[in-house]
């Protein structure tokens, strides 16, 4: 049986879940306080996004994948590049996300965005910036301590045929290689033993000081 042109024209167009979510973004932008604009989504898996013209805050509309899952996620962003690179804390503290059923009232979604999602996103950003700052400060302190150790070792053995080689391992572990003349090494045994001694109760007896011969 051949479908006529009139029958095709009378058949209503099929609206997908993605279409419904994109249309919901328009209604939500209208219900939000202030002036908002609607875009085509920041990420590839978003069908729309809304952005506040006054603050620049944006929220993406991302359909939940899978058959029968007529829901969508609201994902705030964008994340600053300096924070996006700090993946260590990002995985421990994921972005705040809100989930709604397709067809939820626009006023309900707008209220949740305004009262919960955006404040939660700002708190997330504050924690992220704090974690990044503390991480950089810890790295700076570690670098300064490593340089201080290296400088003191270099100055402590000025006559060594080769400079001290220092390797900083994981955590607080340090590996030090010293190259010196045999007689110099013997003379420095008491000082090295004292520096490396774990505690007084388990330390081995110190080497007696060398006596000077008289003629």
mmCIF file of C-alpha atoms in Angstrom:
data_model
loop_
_atom_site.group_PDB
_atom_site.id
_atom_site.type_symbol
_atom_site.label_atom_id
_atom_site.label_comp_id
_atom_site.label_asym_id
_atom_site.label_seq_id
_atom_site.Cartn_x
_atom_site.Cartn_y
_atom_site.Cartn_z
ATOM 1 C CA UNK A 1 0.000 0.000 0.000
ATOM 2 C CA UNK A 2 1.445 3.371 -0.975
ATOM 3 C CA UNK A 3 1.314 6.218 1.531
ATOM 4 C CA UNK A 4 -0.099 9.349 -0.019
ATOM 5 C CA UNK A 5 1.272 12.839 0.471
ATOM 6 C CA UNK A 6 -1.839 13.877 2.373
ATOM 7 C CA UNK A 7 -1.481 10.975 4.838
ATOM 8 C CA UNK A 8 2.168 11.881 5.499
ATOM 9 C CA UNK A 9 1.299 15.515 6.102
ATOM 10 C CA UNK A 10 -1.458 14.598 8.553
ATOM 11 C CA UNK A 11 0.859 12.368 10.628
ATOM 12 C CA UNK A 12 2.123 14.311 13.690
ATOM 13 C CA UNK A 13 5.876 14.736 14.030
ATOM 14 C CA UNK A 14 7.543 12.476 16.589
ATOM 15 C CA UNK A 15 9.112 14.401 19.486
ATOM 16 C CA UNK A 16 12.092 12.700 21.104
ATOM 17 C CA UNK A 17 13.271 12.922 24.693
ATOM 18 C CA UNK A 18 16.088 15.247 23.608
ATOM 19 C CA UNK A 19 13.552 17.561 21.988
ATOM 20 C CA UNK A 20 11.450 17.665 25.134
ATOM 21 C CA UNK A 21 14.493 18.439 27.306
ATOM 22 C CA UNK A 22 15.550 21.247 24.961
ATOM 23 C CA UNK A 23 12.048 22.715 25.084
ATOM 24 C CA UNK A 24 12.068 22.425 28.884
ATOM 25 C CA UNK A 25 15.201 24.576 28.965
ATOM 26 C CA UNK A 26 13.263 27.406 27.312
ATOM 27 C CA UNK A 27 10.509 27.245 29.933
ATOM 28 C CA UNK A 28 13.056 27.026 32.777
ATOM 29 C CA UNK A 29 14.967 30.066 31.496
ATOM 30 C CA UNK A 30 11.702 32.017 31.514
ATOM 31 C CA UNK A 31 10.916 30.927 35.082
ATOM 32 C CA UNK A 32 14.358 31.774 36.498
ATOM 33 C CA UNK A 33 14.808 35.154 38.231
ATOM 34 C CA UNK A 34 16.777 37.641 36.146
ATOM 35 C CA UNK A 35 17.582 37.532 32.455
ATOM 36 C CA UNK A 36 18.703 34.180 31.033
ATOM 37 C CA UNK A 37 19.551 33.049 27.522
ATOM 38 C CA UNK A 38 19.170 29.558 26.049
ATOM 39 C CA UNK A 39 21.952 27.868 24.077
ATOM 40 C CA UNK A 40 22.568 24.536 22.356
ATOM 41 C CA UNK A 41 24.571 23.047 25.232
ATOM 42 C CA UNK A 42 28.224 23.421 26.182
ATOM 43 C CA UNK A 43 29.148 19.745 26.005
ATOM 44 C CA UNK A 44 28.492 17.147 23.325
ATOM 45 C CA UNK A 45 26.033 15.211 25.508
ATOM 46 C CA UNK A 46 23.951 18.283 26.396
ATOM 47 C CA UNK A 47 20.948 19.302 24.305
ATOM 48 C CA UNK A 48 20.649 22.800 25.791
ATOM 49 C CA UNK A 49 22.040 25.144 28.398
ATOM 50 C CA UNK A 50 20.813 28.294 30.100
ATOM 51 C CA UNK A 51 23.108 31.178 31.031
ATOM 52 C CA UNK A 52 22.510 34.161 33.284
ATOM 53 C CA UNK A 53 23.317 37.378 31.413
ATOM 54 C CA UNK A 54 24.203 39.210 34.651
ATOM 55 C CA UNK A 55 26.509 36.671 36.330
ATOM 56 C CA UNK A 56 27.578 34.332 33.528
ATOM 57 C CA UNK A 57 26.477 31.287 35.527
ATOM 58 C CA UNK A 58 25.333 28.496 33.212
ATOM 59 C CA UNK A 59 23.494 25.198 33.672
ATOM 60 C CA UNK A 60 23.499 22.396 31.097
ATOM 61 C CA UNK A 61 20.569 20.115 30.302
ATOM 62 C CA UNK A 62 21.766 16.552 29.723
ATOM 63 C CA UNK A 63 19.264 13.729 28.964
ATOM 64 C CA UNK A 64 19.691 10.532 30.969
ATOM 65 C CA UNK A 65 20.680 7.813 28.448
ATOM 66 C CA UNK A 66 18.851 4.541 28.024
ATOM 67 C CA UNK A 67 15.404 3.418 26.874
ATOM 68 C CA UNK A 68 12.548 4.435 29.119
ATOM 69 C CA UNK A 69 14.718 6.881 31.127
ATOM 70 C CA UNK A 70 12.702 10.030 30.619
ATOM 71 C CA UNK A 71 14.813 12.137 32.929
ATOM 72 C CA UNK A 72 17.566 14.706 32.551
ATOM 73 C CA UNK A 73 20.500 15.986 34.550
ATOM 74 C CA UNK A 74 21.260 19.631 35.320
ATOM 75 C CA UNK A 75 25.023 20.164 35.320
ATOM 76 C CA UNK A 76 26.472 23.564 36.315
ATOM 77 C CA UNK A 77 29.680 24.878 34.780
ATOM 78 C CA UNK A 78 31.990 25.690 33.202
ATOM 79 C CA UNK A 79 34.872 24.666 35.445
ATOM 80 C CA UNK A 80 37.885 27.017 35.261
ATOM 81 C CA UNK A 81 40.815 25.517 33.378
ATOM 82 C CA UNK A 82 43.085 25.799 36.425
ATOM 83 C CA UNK A 83 40.696 23.583 38.350
ATOM 84 C CA UNK A 84 39.917 21.183 35.517
ATOM 85 C CA UNK A 85 43.608 20.185 35.457
ATOM 86 C CA UNK A 86 43.640 19.344 39.176
ATOM 87 C CA UNK A 87 42.057 15.918 38.780
ATOM 88 C CA UNK A 88 43.159 14.565 42.156
ATOM 89 C CA UNK A 89 40.551 16.437 44.184
ATOM 90 C CA UNK A 90 38.059 16.552 41.298
ATOM 91 C CA UNK A 91 37.371 12.829 41.546
ATOM 92 C CA UNK A 92 36.963 13.006 45.310
ATOM 93 C CA UNK A 93 34.506 15.908 45.158
ATOM 94 C CA UNK A 94 32.341 15.569 42.013
ATOM 95 C CA UNK A 95 30.247 18.350 40.564
ATOM 96 C CA UNK A 96 26.786 18.905 42.084
ATOM 97 C CA UNK A 97 24.066 17.563 39.797
ATOM 98 C CA UNK A 98 20.259 17.731 39.911
ATOM 99 C CA UNK A 99 17.918 15.208 38.246
ATOM 100 C CA UNK A 100 14.391 15.862 37.010
ATOM 101 C CA UNK A 101 11.770 13.935 35.105
ATOM 102 C CA UNK A 102 10.996 15.146 31.616
ATOM 103 C CA UNK A 103 7.817 17.164 31.988
ATOM 104 C CA UNK A 104 8.561 18.443 35.509
ATOM 105 C CA UNK A 105 7.108 21.924 36.103
ATOM 106 C CA UNK A 106 9.486 24.647 34.935
ATOM 107 C CA UNK A 107 8.966 26.639 38.140
ATOM 108 C CA UNK A 108 10.044 23.627 40.220
ATOM 109 C CA UNK A 109 13.210 23.182 38.161
ATOM 110 C CA UNK A 110 13.980 26.917 38.236
ATOM 111 C CA UNK A 111 13.529 27.051 42.013
ATOM 112 C CA UNK A 112 15.926 24.128 42.498
ATOM 113 C CA UNK A 113 18.512 25.745 40.213
ATOM 114 C CA UNK A 114 18.272 29.089 42.000
ATOM 115 C CA UNK A 115 18.075 27.901 45.607
ATOM 116 C CA UNK A 116 20.148 24.705 45.627
ATOM 117 C CA UNK A 117 22.155 23.895 42.509
ATOM 118 C CA UNK A 118 23.919 27.231 41.925
ATOM 119 C CA UNK A 119 24.808 27.763 45.639
ATOM 120 C CA UNK A 120 26.113 24.187 45.789
ATOM 121 C CA UNK A 121 28.224 24.859 42.700
ATOM 122 C CA UNK A 122 29.751 27.977 44.283
ATOM 123 C CA UNK A 123 30.587 25.984 47.422
ATOM 124 C CA UNK A 124 32.158 23.327 45.223
ATOM 125 C CA UNK A 125 34.277 25.961 43.504
ATOM 126 C CA UNK A 126 35.391 27.416 46.856
ATOM 127 C CA UNK A 127 36.472 23.977 48.097
ATOM 128 C CA UNK A 128 38.251 23.304 44.819
ATOM 129 C CA UNK A 129 40.186 26.575 44.894
ATOM 130 C CA UNK A 130 41.126 25.951 48.549
ATOM 131 C CA UNK A 131 42.330 22.420 47.772
ATOM 132 C CA UNK A 132 44.348 23.667 44.807
ATOM 133 C CA UNK A 133 45.936 26.456 46.860
ATOM 134 C CA UNK A 134 46.858 24.085 49.702
ATOM 135 C CA UNK A 135 48.302 21.627 47.190
ATOM 136 C CA UNK A 136 50.478 24.320 45.596
ATOM 137 C CA UNK A 137 51.623 25.569 49.004
ATOM 138 C CA UNK A 138 52.588 22.024 50.024
ATOM 139 C CA UNK A 139 54.512 21.579 46.785
ATOM 140 C CA UNK A 140 56.346 24.869 47.387
ATOM 141 C CA UNK A 141 57.281 23.883 50.947
ATOM 142 C CA UNK A 142 58.535 20.502 49.746
ATOM 143 C CA UNK A 143 60.604 22.089 46.979
ATOM 144 C CA UNK A 144 62.156 24.604 49.368
ATOM 145 C CA UNK A 145 63.004 21.819 51.839
ATOM 146 C CA UNK A 146 64.605 19.750 49.077
ATOM 147 C CA UNK A 147 66.721 22.692 47.933
ATOM 148 C CA UNK A 148 67.788 23.394 51.533
ATOM 149 C CA UNK A 149 68.873 19.766 51.996
ATOM 150 C CA UNK A 150 70.790 19.766 48.726
ATOM 151 C CA UNK A 151 72.518 23.106 49.431
ATOM 152 C CA UNK A 152 73.587 22.081 52.931
ATOM 153 C CA UNK A 153 74.967 18.754 51.725
ATOM 154 C CA UNK A 154 76.927 20.421 48.953
ATOM 155 C CA UNK A 155 78.454 22.915 51.379
ATOM 156 C CA UNK A 156 79.161 20.253 54.038
ATOM 157 C CA UNK A 157 81.493 18.298 51.728
ATOM 158 C CA UNK A 158 83.434 20.912 49.766
ATOM 159 C CA UNK A 159 86.448 18.621 49.226
ATOM 160 C CA UNK A 160 84.446 15.694 47.827
ATOM 161 C CA UNK A 161 85.615 14.602 44.364
ATOM 162 C CA UNK A 162 81.959 14.377 43.266
ATOM 163 C CA UNK A 163 78.965 16.375 44.523
ATOM 164 C CA UNK A 164 76.415 14.660 46.729
ATOM 165 C CA UNK A 165 73.676 12.953 44.729
ATOM 166 C CA UNK A 166 70.237 13.288 46.305
ATOM 167 C CA UNK A 167 67.052 11.454 45.330
ATOM 168 C CA UNK A 168 63.734 12.422 46.879
ATOM 169 C CA UNK A 169 61.414 9.428 46.888
ATOM 170 C CA UNK A 170 57.732 9.141 47.713
ATOM 171 C CA UNK A 171 56.542 10.602 50.973
ATOM 172 C CA UNK A 172 59.367 11.899 53.186
ATOM 173 C CA UNK A 173 62.060 9.455 52.017
ATOM 174 C CA UNK A 174 65.434 10.802 50.896
ATOM 175 C CA UNK A 175 68.289 8.819 49.346
ATOM 176 C CA UNK A 176 71.777 10.392 49.581
ATOM 177 C CA UNK A 177 74.957 9.222 47.857
ATOM 178 C CA UNK A 178 78.256 10.753 49.058
ATOM 179 C CA UNK A 179 81.571 10.218 47.329
ATOM 180 C CA UNK A 180 84.719 11.113 49.289
ATOM 181 C CA UNK A 181 88.296 10.089 49.855
ATOM 182 C CA UNK A 182 88.867 7.002 52.032
ATOM 183 C CA UNK A 183 90.652 8.873 54.833
ATOM 184 C CA UNK A 184 87.987 11.592 54.812
ATOM 185 C CA UNK A 185 85.253 8.964 55.121
ATOM 186 C CA UNK A 186 87.013 7.347 58.113
ATOM 187 C CA UNK A 187 87.331 10.707 59.809
ATOM 188 C CA UNK A 188 83.633 11.459 59.346
ATOM 189 C CA UNK A 189 82.333 8.119 60.685
ATOM 190 C CA UNK A 190 81.519 9.422 64.202
ATOM 191 C CA UNK A 191 79.567 12.388 62.861
ATOM 192 C CA UNK A 192 77.688 10.294 60.301
ATOM 193 C CA UNK A 193 76.857 7.615 62.873
ATOM 194 C CA UNK A 194 75.500 10.259 65.237
ATOM 195 C CA UNK A 195 73.372 11.803 62.480
ATOM 196 C CA UNK A 196 71.950 8.473 61.341
ATOM 197 C CA UNK A 197 71.381 7.014 64.817
ATOM 198 C CA UNK A 198 67.707 6.124 65.401
ATOM 199 C CA UNK A 199 67.798 6.708 69.178
ATOM 200 C CA UNK A 200 70.215 6.461 72.061
ATOM 201 C CA UNK A 201 68.939 3.079 73.286
ATOM 202 C CA UNK A 202 69.522 1.200 70.021
ATOM 203 C CA UNK A 203 72.577 3.020 68.720
ATOM 204 C CA UNK A 204 75.874 1.183 68.362
ATOM 205 C CA UNK A 205 78.848 2.406 70.418
ATOM 206 C CA UNK A 206 80.441 5.389 68.789
ATOM 207 C CA UNK A 207 83.926 5.099 67.334
ATOM 208 C CA UNK A 208 86.592 6.467 69.752
ATOM 209 C CA UNK A 209 88.269 9.642 68.661
ATOM 210 C CA UNK A 210 91.665 9.269 67.022
ATOM 211 C CA UNK A 211 94.654 10.034 69.241
ATOM 212 C CA UNK A 212 97.603 11.977 67.881
ATOM 213 C CA UNK A 213 101.013 10.256 67.988
ATOM 214 C CA UNK A 214 103.838 12.031 69.718
ATOM 215 C CA UNK A 215 107.468 11.514 68.931
#
